[in-house]
Protein backbone atom coordinates (compact mmCIF):
# COMPACT_ATOMS: atom_id res chain seq x y z
CA UNK A 1 0.00 0.00 0.00
CA UNK A 2 1.26 3.46 -0.83
CA UNK A 3 2.42 5.41 2.21
CA UNK A 4 1.34 8.71 0.68
CA UNK A 5 -1.79 7.38 -1.00
CA UNK A 6 -3.35 5.91 2.12
CA UNK A 7 -3.20 9.21 4.04
CA UNK A 8 -6.44 11.19 4.10
CA UNK A 9 -6.65 14.75 2.76
CA UNK A 10 -8.19 17.19 5.25
CA UNK A 11 -9.56 20.66 4.52
CA UNK A 12 -10.79 23.64 6.52
CA UNK A 13 -14.44 24.58 7.05
CA UNK A 14 -14.48 27.32 4.38
CA UNK A 15 -13.27 25.01 1.62
CA UNK A 16 -15.63 23.06 -0.62
CA UNK A 17 -14.43 19.79 -2.20
CA UNK A 18 -16.60 17.90 -4.68
CA UNK A 19 -16.04 14.82 -6.84
CA UNK A 20 -18.01 14.25 -10.04
CA UNK A 21 -17.15 11.19 -12.08
CA UNK A 22 -13.49 11.40 -12.99
CA UNK A 23 -12.60 14.85 -11.64
CA UNK A 24 -12.13 16.55 -8.28
CA UNK A 25 -13.03 20.22 -7.77
CA UNK A 26 -11.71 22.31 -4.85
CA UNK A 27 -12.89 25.85 -4.18
CA UNK A 28 -12.46 28.41 -1.43
CA UNK A 29 -13.10 32.11 -1.82
CA UNK A 30 -12.24 33.17 -5.36
CA UNK A 31 -9.84 30.29 -6.04
CA UNK A 32 -11.20 27.27 -7.91
CA UNK A 33 -9.03 24.32 -8.99
CA UNK A 34 -10.05 21.18 -10.85
CA UNK A 35 -8.10 17.96 -11.45
CA UNK A 36 -9.04 15.06 -13.72
CA UNK A 37 -8.52 11.64 -12.12
CA UNK A 38 -7.21 8.45 -13.67
CA UNK A 39 -9.76 5.65 -14.06
CA UNK A 40 -7.82 3.38 -11.67
CA UNK A 41 -8.29 5.74 -8.67
CA UNK A 42 -11.46 6.12 -6.60
CA UNK A 43 -12.14 9.03 -4.23
CA UNK A 44 -14.37 8.83 -1.17
CA UNK A 45 -15.46 12.16 0.31
CA UNK A 46 -16.67 12.59 3.89
CA UNK A 47 -18.18 16.08 4.16
CA UNK A 48 -18.86 15.86 7.91
CA UNK A 49 -15.27 14.96 8.81
CA UNK A 50 -13.97 17.08 5.87
CA UNK A 51 -11.67 14.31 4.59
CA UNK A 52 -11.02 12.61 1.27
CA UNK A 53 -9.56 9.11 0.99
CA UNK A 54 -8.06 7.60 -2.13
CA UNK A 55 -8.20 3.92 -3.11
CA UNK A 56 -7.11 2.05 -6.20
CA UNK A 57 -9.32 -0.38 -8.11
CA UNK A 58 -6.61 -2.98 -8.80
CA UNK A 59 -3.03 -3.68 -7.84
CA UNK A 60 -1.23 -3.12 -11.15
CA UNK A 61 2.03 -1.22 -11.31
CA UNK A 62 0.36 1.79 -12.95
CA UNK A 63 -2.43 2.06 -10.39
CA UNK A 64 0.10 1.79 -7.53
CA UNK A 65 2.06 4.65 -9.09
CA UNK A 66 -1.05 6.81 -9.59
CA UNK A 67 -2.36 6.23 -6.05
CA UNK A 68 0.11 8.52 -4.26
CA UNK A 69 0.29 10.93 -7.19
CA UNK A 70 -3.39 11.86 -7.21
CA UNK A 71 -3.55 12.07 -3.43
CA UNK A 72 -0.64 14.55 -3.49
CA UNK A 73 -2.20 16.55 -6.33
CA UNK A 74 -5.49 16.95 -4.44
CA UNK A 75 -3.64 17.79 -1.20
CA UNK A 76 -1.74 20.53 -3.08
CA UNK A 77 -5.03 21.83 -4.51
CA UNK A 78 -6.53 22.10 -1.01
CA UNK A 79 -3.43 23.85 0.33
CA UNK A 80 -3.38 26.16 -2.69
CA UNK A 81 -6.94 27.41 -2.34
CA UNK A 82 -6.62 27.78 1.44
CA UNK A 83 -3.14 29.34 1.79
CA UNK A 84 -1.68 29.73 -1.70
CA UNK A 85 1.83 29.09 -2.95
CA UNK A 86 4.65 31.58 -3.35
CA UNK A 87 8.11 31.62 -4.91
CA UNK A 88 10.54 34.50 -4.40
CA UNK A 89 13.26 35.22 -6.95
CA UNK A 90 16.26 37.48 -6.42
CA UNK A 91 18.17 39.26 -9.17
CA UNK A 92 21.92 39.67 -8.64
CA UNK A 93 24.13 41.79 -10.87
CA UNK A 94 25.07 45.43 -11.38
CA UNK A 95 22.24 47.19 -13.19
CA UNK A 96 19.99 44.12 -13.23
CA UNK A 97 16.36 44.84 -12.29
CA UNK A 98 12.73 43.95 -12.94
CA UNK A 99 9.59 46.03 -13.54
CA UNK A 100 5.92 45.14 -13.79
CA UNK A 101 4.14 46.66 -16.78
CA UNK A 102 0.48 45.63 -16.71
CA UNK A 103 0.44 41.83 -17.08
CA UNK A 104 4.05 41.71 -18.27
CA UNK A 105 7.28 41.34 -16.30
CA UNK A 106 10.11 43.36 -17.89
CA UNK A 107 13.60 42.14 -16.96
CA UNK A 108 16.76 44.18 -17.57
CA UNK A 109 19.43 41.54 -17.00
CA UNK A 110 22.40 42.33 -19.17
CA UNK A 111 21.03 41.59 -22.64
CA UNK A 112 20.91 44.24 -25.37
CA UNK A 113 17.12 44.51 -25.02
CA UNK A 114 14.80 44.00 -22.03
CA UNK A 115 13.25 40.54 -21.74
CA UNK A 116 9.44 40.52 -21.44
CA UNK A 117 7.44 37.63 -19.92
CA UNK A 118 3.63 37.63 -19.89
CA UNK A 119 2.11 36.54 -16.58
CA UNK A 120 -0.18 33.49 -17.05
CA UNK A 121 -3.76 33.37 -15.76
CA UNK A 122 -4.10 32.37 -12.12
CA UNK A 123 -0.65 33.68 -11.20
CA UNK A 124 0.08 37.04 -9.60
CA UNK A 125 3.46 38.75 -9.67
CA UNK A 126 4.64 41.43 -7.27
CA UNK A 127 7.90 43.34 -7.39
CA UNK A 128 8.49 44.85 -3.91
CA UNK A 129 12.05 45.85 -4.84
CA UNK A 130 13.63 46.21 -8.29
CA UNK A 131 15.80 43.15 -7.58
CA UNK A 132 13.08 40.91 -6.13
CA UNK A 133 10.20 39.14 -7.91
CA UNK A 134 7.44 37.37 -5.93
CA UNK A 135 5.33 34.85 -7.89
CA UNK A 136 2.20 33.61 -6.10
CA UNK A 137 -1.05 31.81 -6.82
CA UNK A 138 -3.30 28.88 -5.89
CA UNK A 139 -1.97 26.34 -8.42
CA UNK A 140 1.40 24.95 -7.28
CA UNK A 141 2.37 23.74 -10.74
CA UNK A 142 1.74 27.05 -12.53
CA UNK A 143 3.49 29.10 -9.82
CA UNK A 144 6.56 26.86 -9.94
CA UNK A 145 6.57 26.73 -13.74
CA UNK A 146 6.43 30.52 -14.17
CA UNK A 147 9.14 31.04 -11.52
CA UNK A 148 11.33 28.47 -13.30
CA UNK A 149 10.78 30.20 -16.66
CA UNK A 150 11.89 33.53 -15.20
CA UNK A 151 14.95 31.92 -13.59
CA UNK A 152 15.86 30.15 -16.85
CA UNK A 153 16.26 33.48 -18.67
CA UNK A 154 19.52 34.18 -16.80
CA UNK A 155 20.58 31.35 -14.48
CA UNK A 156 23.09 32.25 -11.75
CA UNK A 157 26.63 31.74 -12.92
CA UNK A 158 29.22 30.25 -10.54
CA UNK A 159 32.09 32.77 -10.93
CA UNK A 160 30.50 36.10 -9.97
CA UNK A 161 27.06 34.88 -8.87
CA UNK A 162 25.23 37.10 -11.36
CA UNK A 163 21.77 36.05 -12.54
CA UNK A 164 18.31 35.19 -11.25
CA UNK A 165 18.01 32.76 -8.34
CA UNK A 166 15.42 31.58 -5.84
CA UNK A 167 15.61 33.34 -2.47
CA UNK A 168 16.49 30.09 -0.67
CA UNK A 169 18.92 28.87 -3.36
CA UNK A 170 22.62 28.65 -2.61
CA UNK A 171 24.91 29.23 -5.59
CA UNK A 172 28.15 27.34 -5.33
CA UNK A 173 30.95 29.73 -6.25
CA UNK A 174 34.06 28.70 -8.19
CA UNK A 175 37.51 30.21 -7.99
CA UNK A 176 38.67 31.83 -11.22
CA UNK A 177 41.97 31.29 -12.98
CA UNK A 178 45.03 32.56 -11.16
CA UNK A 179 47.89 34.20 -13.03
CA UNK A 180 51.41 32.80 -12.93
CA UNK A 181 50.49 29.42 -11.55
PDB file of C-alpha atoms in Angstrom:
ATOM      1  CA  UNK A   1       0.000   0.000   0.000  1.00  0.00           C
ATOM      2  CA  UNK A   2       1.262   3.460  -0.832  1.00  0.00           C
ATOM      3  CA  UNK A   3       2.420   5.405   2.212  1.00  0.00           C
ATOM      4  CA  UNK A   4       1.340   8.710   0.680  1.00  0.00           C
ATOM      5  CA  UNK A   5      -1.791   7.376  -1.004  1.00  0.00           C
ATOM      6  CA  UNK A   6      -3.346   5.907   2.120  1.00  0.00           C
ATOM      7  CA  UNK A   7      -3.197   9.208   4.044  1.00  0.00           C
ATOM      8  CA  UNK A   8      -6.437  11.185   4.096  1.00  0.00           C
ATOM      9  CA  UNK A   9      -6.649  14.752   2.761  1.00  0.00           C
ATOM     10  CA  UNK A  10      -8.189  17.190   5.252  1.00  0.00           C
ATOM     11  CA  UNK A  11      -9.563  20.657   4.518  1.00  0.00           C
ATOM     12  CA  UNK A  12     -10.792  23.641   6.524  1.00  0.00           C
ATOM     13  CA  UNK A  13     -14.443  24.577   7.055  1.00  0.00           C
ATOM     14  CA  UNK A  14     -14.482  27.321   4.381  1.00  0.00           C
ATOM     15  CA  UNK A  15     -13.268  25.009   1.618  1.00  0.00           C
ATOM     16  CA  UNK A  16     -15.632  23.056  -0.624  1.00  0.00           C
ATOM     17  CA  UNK A  17     -14.434  19.791  -2.197  1.00  0.00           C
ATOM     18  CA  UNK A  18     -16.599  17.895  -4.682  1.00  0.00           C
ATOM     19  CA  UNK A  19     -16.041  14.822  -6.842  1.00  0.00           C
ATOM     20  CA  UNK A  20     -18.009  14.245 -10.036  1.00  0.00           C
ATOM     21  CA  UNK A  21     -17.152  11.190 -12.083  1.00  0.00           C
ATOM     22  CA  UNK A  22     -13.492  11.397 -12.992  1.00  0.00           C
ATOM     23  CA  UNK A  23     -12.596  14.851 -11.644  1.00  0.00           C
ATOM     24  CA  UNK A  24     -12.130  16.551  -8.276  1.00  0.00           C
ATOM     25  CA  UNK A  25     -13.034  20.224  -7.768  1.00  0.00           C
ATOM     26  CA  UNK A  26     -11.710  22.306  -4.851  1.00  0.00           C
ATOM     27  CA  UNK A  27     -12.893  25.854  -4.183  1.00  0.00           C
ATOM     28  CA  UNK A  28     -12.456  28.410  -1.430  1.00  0.00           C
ATOM     29  CA  UNK A  29     -13.104  32.113  -1.819  1.00  0.00           C
ATOM     30  CA  UNK A  30     -12.236  33.173  -5.357  1.00  0.00           C
ATOM     31  CA  UNK A  31      -9.839  30.289  -6.044  1.00  0.00           C
ATOM     32  CA  UNK A  32     -11.205  27.265  -7.911  1.00  0.00           C
ATOM     33  CA  UNK A  33      -9.029  24.324  -8.991  1.00  0.00           C
ATOM     34  CA  UNK A  34     -10.049  21.182 -10.848  1.00  0.00           C
ATOM     35  CA  UNK A  35      -8.104  17.960 -11.453  1.00  0.00           C
ATOM     36  CA  UNK A  36      -9.036  15.055 -13.721  1.00  0.00           C
ATOM     37  CA  UNK A  37      -8.520  11.642 -12.120  1.00  0.00           C
ATOM     38  CA  UNK A  38      -7.205   8.451 -13.672  1.00  0.00           C
ATOM     39  CA  UNK A  39      -9.759   5.654 -14.059  1.00  0.00           C
ATOM     40  CA  UNK A  40      -7.818   3.381 -11.673  1.00  0.00           C
ATOM     41  CA  UNK A  41      -8.294   5.739  -8.675  1.00  0.00           C
ATOM     42  CA  UNK A  42     -11.464   6.116  -6.596  1.00  0.00           C
ATOM     43  CA  UNK A  43     -12.144   9.033  -4.230  1.00  0.00           C
ATOM     44  CA  UNK A  44     -14.372   8.828  -1.169  1.00  0.00           C
ATOM     45  CA  UNK A  45     -15.455  12.161   0.311  1.00  0.00           C
ATOM     46  CA  UNK A  46     -16.673  12.590   3.894  1.00  0.00           C
ATOM     47  CA  UNK A  47     -18.183  16.081   4.165  1.00  0.00           C
ATOM     48  CA  UNK A  48     -18.863  15.857   7.910  1.00  0.00           C
ATOM     49  CA  UNK A  49     -15.271  14.960   8.810  1.00  0.00           C
ATOM     50  CA  UNK A  50     -13.969  17.076   5.869  1.00  0.00           C
ATOM     51  CA  UNK A  51     -11.674  14.314   4.591  1.00  0.00           C
ATOM     52  CA  UNK A  52     -11.019  12.610   1.272  1.00  0.00           C
ATOM     53  CA  UNK A  53      -9.556   9.114   0.991  1.00  0.00           C
ATOM     54  CA  UNK A  54      -8.064   7.597  -2.131  1.00  0.00           C
ATOM     55  CA  UNK A  55      -8.196   3.922  -3.106  1.00  0.00           C
ATOM     56  CA  UNK A  56      -7.110   2.051  -6.199  1.00  0.00           C
ATOM     57  CA  UNK A  57      -9.318  -0.382  -8.108  1.00  0.00           C
ATOM     58  CA  UNK A  58      -6.615  -2.981  -8.800  1.00  0.00           C
ATOM     59  CA  UNK A  59      -3.027  -3.682  -7.837  1.00  0.00           C
ATOM     60  CA  UNK A  60      -1.230  -3.124 -11.148  1.00  0.00           C
ATOM     61  CA  UNK A  61       2.026  -1.223 -11.309  1.00  0.00           C
ATOM     62  CA  UNK A  62       0.358   1.791 -12.954  1.00  0.00           C
ATOM     63  CA  UNK A  63      -2.426   2.063 -10.387  1.00  0.00           C
ATOM     64  CA  UNK A  64       0.096   1.786  -7.535  1.00  0.00           C
ATOM     65  CA  UNK A  65       2.055   4.654  -9.092  1.00  0.00           C
ATOM     66  CA  UNK A  66      -1.054   6.810  -9.595  1.00  0.00           C
ATOM     67  CA  UNK A  67      -2.356   6.230  -6.047  1.00  0.00           C
ATOM     68  CA  UNK A  68       0.105   8.518  -4.257  1.00  0.00           C
ATOM     69  CA  UNK A  69       0.293  10.935  -7.187  1.00  0.00           C
ATOM     70  CA  UNK A  70      -3.386  11.863  -7.212  1.00  0.00           C
ATOM     71  CA  UNK A  71      -3.547  12.068  -3.429  1.00  0.00           C
ATOM     72  CA  UNK A  72      -0.639  14.552  -3.494  1.00  0.00           C
ATOM     73  CA  UNK A  73      -2.202  16.555  -6.331  1.00  0.00           C
ATOM     74  CA  UNK A  74      -5.487  16.947  -4.437  1.00  0.00           C
ATOM     75  CA  UNK A  75      -3.643  17.792  -1.195  1.00  0.00           C
ATOM     76  CA  UNK A  76      -1.742  20.529  -3.076  1.00  0.00           C
ATOM     77  CA  UNK A  77      -5.028  21.832  -4.508  1.00  0.00           C
ATOM     78  CA  UNK A  78      -6.534  22.095  -1.009  1.00  0.00           C
ATOM     79  CA  UNK A  79      -3.428  23.847   0.334  1.00  0.00           C
ATOM     80  CA  UNK A  80      -3.376  26.164  -2.688  1.00  0.00           C
ATOM     81  CA  UNK A  81      -6.944  27.414  -2.341  1.00  0.00           C
ATOM     82  CA  UNK A  82      -6.619  27.783   1.445  1.00  0.00           C
ATOM     83  CA  UNK A  83      -3.138  29.338   1.790  1.00  0.00           C
ATOM     84  CA  UNK A  84      -1.679  29.725  -1.695  1.00  0.00           C
ATOM     85  CA  UNK A  85       1.832  29.094  -2.949  1.00  0.00           C
ATOM     86  CA  UNK A  86       4.652  31.585  -3.348  1.00  0.00           C
ATOM     87  CA  UNK A  87       8.112  31.616  -4.908  1.00  0.00           C
ATOM     88  CA  UNK A  88      10.540  34.501  -4.400  1.00  0.00           C
ATOM     89  CA  UNK A  89      13.256  35.222  -6.947  1.00  0.00           C
ATOM     90  CA  UNK A  90      16.261  37.479  -6.415  1.00  0.00           C
ATOM     91  CA  UNK A  91      18.165  39.257  -9.174  1.00  0.00           C
ATOM     92  CA  UNK A  92      21.919  39.669  -8.636  1.00  0.00           C
ATOM     93  CA  UNK A  93      24.134  41.790 -10.866  1.00  0.00           C
ATOM     94  CA  UNK A  94      25.072  45.426 -11.381  1.00  0.00           C
ATOM     95  CA  UNK A  95      22.236  47.188 -13.195  1.00  0.00           C
ATOM     96  CA  UNK A  96      19.989  44.120 -13.231  1.00  0.00           C
ATOM     97  CA  UNK A  97      16.357  44.842 -12.294  1.00  0.00           C
ATOM     98  CA  UNK A  98      12.725  43.954 -12.941  1.00  0.00           C
ATOM     99  CA  UNK A  99       9.586  46.026 -13.540  1.00  0.00           C
ATOM    100  CA  UNK A 100       5.919  45.137 -13.794  1.00  0.00           C
ATOM    101  CA  UNK A 101       4.137  46.661 -16.782  1.00  0.00           C
ATOM    102  CA  UNK A 102       0.482  45.628 -16.709  1.00  0.00           C
ATOM    103  CA  UNK A 103       0.436  41.829 -17.081  1.00  0.00           C
ATOM    104  CA  UNK A 104       4.046  41.708 -18.270  1.00  0.00           C
ATOM    105  CA  UNK A 105       7.280  41.338 -16.297  1.00  0.00           C
ATOM    106  CA  UNK A 106      10.107  43.363 -17.887  1.00  0.00           C
ATOM    107  CA  UNK A 107      13.598  42.135 -16.964  1.00  0.00           C
ATOM    108  CA  UNK A 108      16.757  44.175 -17.573  1.00  0.00           C
ATOM    109  CA  UNK A 109      19.427  41.540 -16.996  1.00  0.00           C
ATOM    110  CA  UNK A 110      22.400  42.331 -19.175  1.00  0.00           C
ATOM    111  CA  UNK A 111      21.034  41.587 -22.643  1.00  0.00           C
ATOM    112  CA  UNK A 112      20.914  44.237 -25.374  1.00  0.00           C
ATOM    113  CA  UNK A 113      17.117  44.511 -25.016  1.00  0.00           C
ATOM    114  CA  UNK A 114      14.804  44.000 -22.030  1.00  0.00           C
ATOM    115  CA  UNK A 115      13.245  40.539 -21.743  1.00  0.00           C
ATOM    116  CA  UNK A 116       9.437  40.520 -21.443  1.00  0.00           C
ATOM    117  CA  UNK A 117       7.435  37.629 -19.920  1.00  0.00           C
ATOM    118  CA  UNK A 118       3.628  37.627 -19.890  1.00  0.00           C
ATOM    119  CA  UNK A 119       2.110  36.540 -16.577  1.00  0.00           C
ATOM    120  CA  UNK A 120      -0.184  33.485 -17.055  1.00  0.00           C
ATOM    121  CA  UNK A 121      -3.757  33.373 -15.759  1.00  0.00           C
ATOM    122  CA  UNK A 122      -4.105  32.369 -12.118  1.00  0.00           C
ATOM    123  CA  UNK A 123      -0.654  33.679 -11.203  1.00  0.00           C
ATOM    124  CA  UNK A 124       0.083  37.044  -9.602  1.00  0.00           C
ATOM    125  CA  UNK A 125       3.460  38.748  -9.674  1.00  0.00           C
ATOM    126  CA  UNK A 126       4.638  41.428  -7.273  1.00  0.00           C
ATOM    127  CA  UNK A 127       7.900  43.337  -7.388  1.00  0.00           C
ATOM    128  CA  UNK A 128       8.486  44.849  -3.909  1.00  0.00           C
ATOM    129  CA  UNK A 129      12.051  45.849  -4.845  1.00  0.00           C
ATOM    130  CA  UNK A 130      13.633  46.205  -8.289  1.00  0.00           C
ATOM    131  CA  UNK A 131      15.797  43.145  -7.584  1.00  0.00           C
ATOM    132  CA  UNK A 132      13.079  40.913  -6.130  1.00  0.00           C
ATOM    133  CA  UNK A 133      10.200  39.139  -7.911  1.00  0.00           C
ATOM    134  CA  UNK A 134       7.442  37.370  -5.931  1.00  0.00           C
ATOM    135  CA  UNK A 135       5.328  34.850  -7.889  1.00  0.00           C
ATOM    136  CA  UNK A 136       2.195  33.615  -6.096  1.00  0.00           C
ATOM    137  CA  UNK A 137      -1.052  31.805  -6.823  1.00  0.00           C
ATOM    138  CA  UNK A 138      -3.299  28.885  -5.895  1.00  0.00           C
ATOM    139  CA  UNK A 139      -1.968  26.343  -8.421  1.00  0.00           C
ATOM    140  CA  UNK A 140       1.395  24.953  -7.282  1.00  0.00           C
ATOM    141  CA  UNK A 141       2.369  23.741 -10.740  1.00  0.00           C
ATOM    142  CA  UNK A 142       1.737  27.048 -12.530  1.00  0.00           C
ATOM    143  CA  UNK A 143       3.492  29.105  -9.820  1.00  0.00           C
ATOM    144  CA  UNK A 144       6.557  26.859  -9.938  1.00  0.00           C
ATOM    145  CA  UNK A 145       6.570  26.730 -13.737  1.00  0.00           C
ATOM    146  CA  UNK A 146       6.433  30.523 -14.170  1.00  0.00           C
ATOM    147  CA  UNK A 147       9.135  31.040 -11.520  1.00  0.00           C
ATOM    148  CA  UNK A 148      11.328  28.468 -13.297  1.00  0.00           C
ATOM    149  CA  UNK A 149      10.777  30.203 -16.659  1.00  0.00           C
ATOM    150  CA  UNK A 150      11.891  33.532 -15.196  1.00  0.00           C
ATOM    151  CA  UNK A 151      14.953  31.923 -13.594  1.00  0.00           C
ATOM    152  CA  UNK A 152      15.860  30.151 -16.853  1.00  0.00           C
ATOM    153  CA  UNK A 153      16.257  33.483 -18.671  1.00  0.00           C
ATOM    154  CA  UNK A 154      19.517  34.182 -16.801  1.00  0.00           C
ATOM    155  CA  UNK A 155      20.576  31.347 -14.481  1.00  0.00           C
ATOM    156  CA  UNK A 156      23.089  32.252 -11.752  1.00  0.00           C
ATOM    157  CA  UNK A 157      26.630  31.739 -12.922  1.00  0.00           C
ATOM    158  CA  UNK A 158      29.221  30.249 -10.540  1.00  0.00           C
ATOM    159  CA  UNK A 159      32.085  32.769 -10.926  1.00  0.00           C
ATOM    160  CA  UNK A 160      30.497  36.100  -9.966  1.00  0.00           C
ATOM    161  CA  UNK A 161      27.059  34.877  -8.873  1.00  0.00           C
ATOM    162  CA  UNK A 162      25.227  37.102 -11.359  1.00  0.00           C
ATOM    163  CA  UNK A 163      21.770  36.048 -12.537  1.00  0.00           C
ATOM    164  CA  UNK A 164      18.308  35.191 -11.247  1.00  0.00           C
ATOM    165  CA  UNK A 165      18.010  32.760  -8.343  1.00  0.00           C
ATOM    166  CA  UNK A 166      15.418  31.581  -5.842  1.00  0.00           C
ATOM    167  CA  UNK A 167      15.615  33.341  -2.469  1.00  0.00           C
ATOM    168  CA  UNK A 168      16.489  30.090  -0.667  1.00  0.00           C
ATOM    169  CA  UNK A 169      18.921  28.869  -3.356  1.00  0.00           C
ATOM    170  CA  UNK A 170      22.616  28.649  -2.608  1.00  0.00           C
ATOM    171  CA  UNK A 171      24.912  29.234  -5.595  1.00  0.00           C
ATOM    172  CA  UNK A 172      28.152  27.344  -5.328  1.00  0.00           C
ATOM    173  CA  UNK A 173      30.955  29.725  -6.251  1.00  0.00           C
ATOM    174  CA  UNK A 174      34.057  28.703  -8.192  1.00  0.00           C
ATOM    175  CA  UNK A 175      37.510  30.207  -7.986  1.00  0.00           C
ATOM    176  CA  UNK A 176      38.674  31.829 -11.215  1.00  0.00           C
ATOM    177  CA  UNK A 177      41.969  31.288 -12.977  1.00  0.00           C
ATOM    178  CA  UNK A 178      45.035  32.560 -11.163  1.00  0.00           C
ATOM    179  CA  UNK A 179      47.894  34.200 -13.031  1.00  0.00           C
ATOM    180  CA  UNK A 180      51.407  32.803 -12.927  1.00  0.00           C
ATOM    181  CA  UNK A 181      50.490  29.420 -11.554  1.00  0.00           C
TER     182      UNK A 181
END
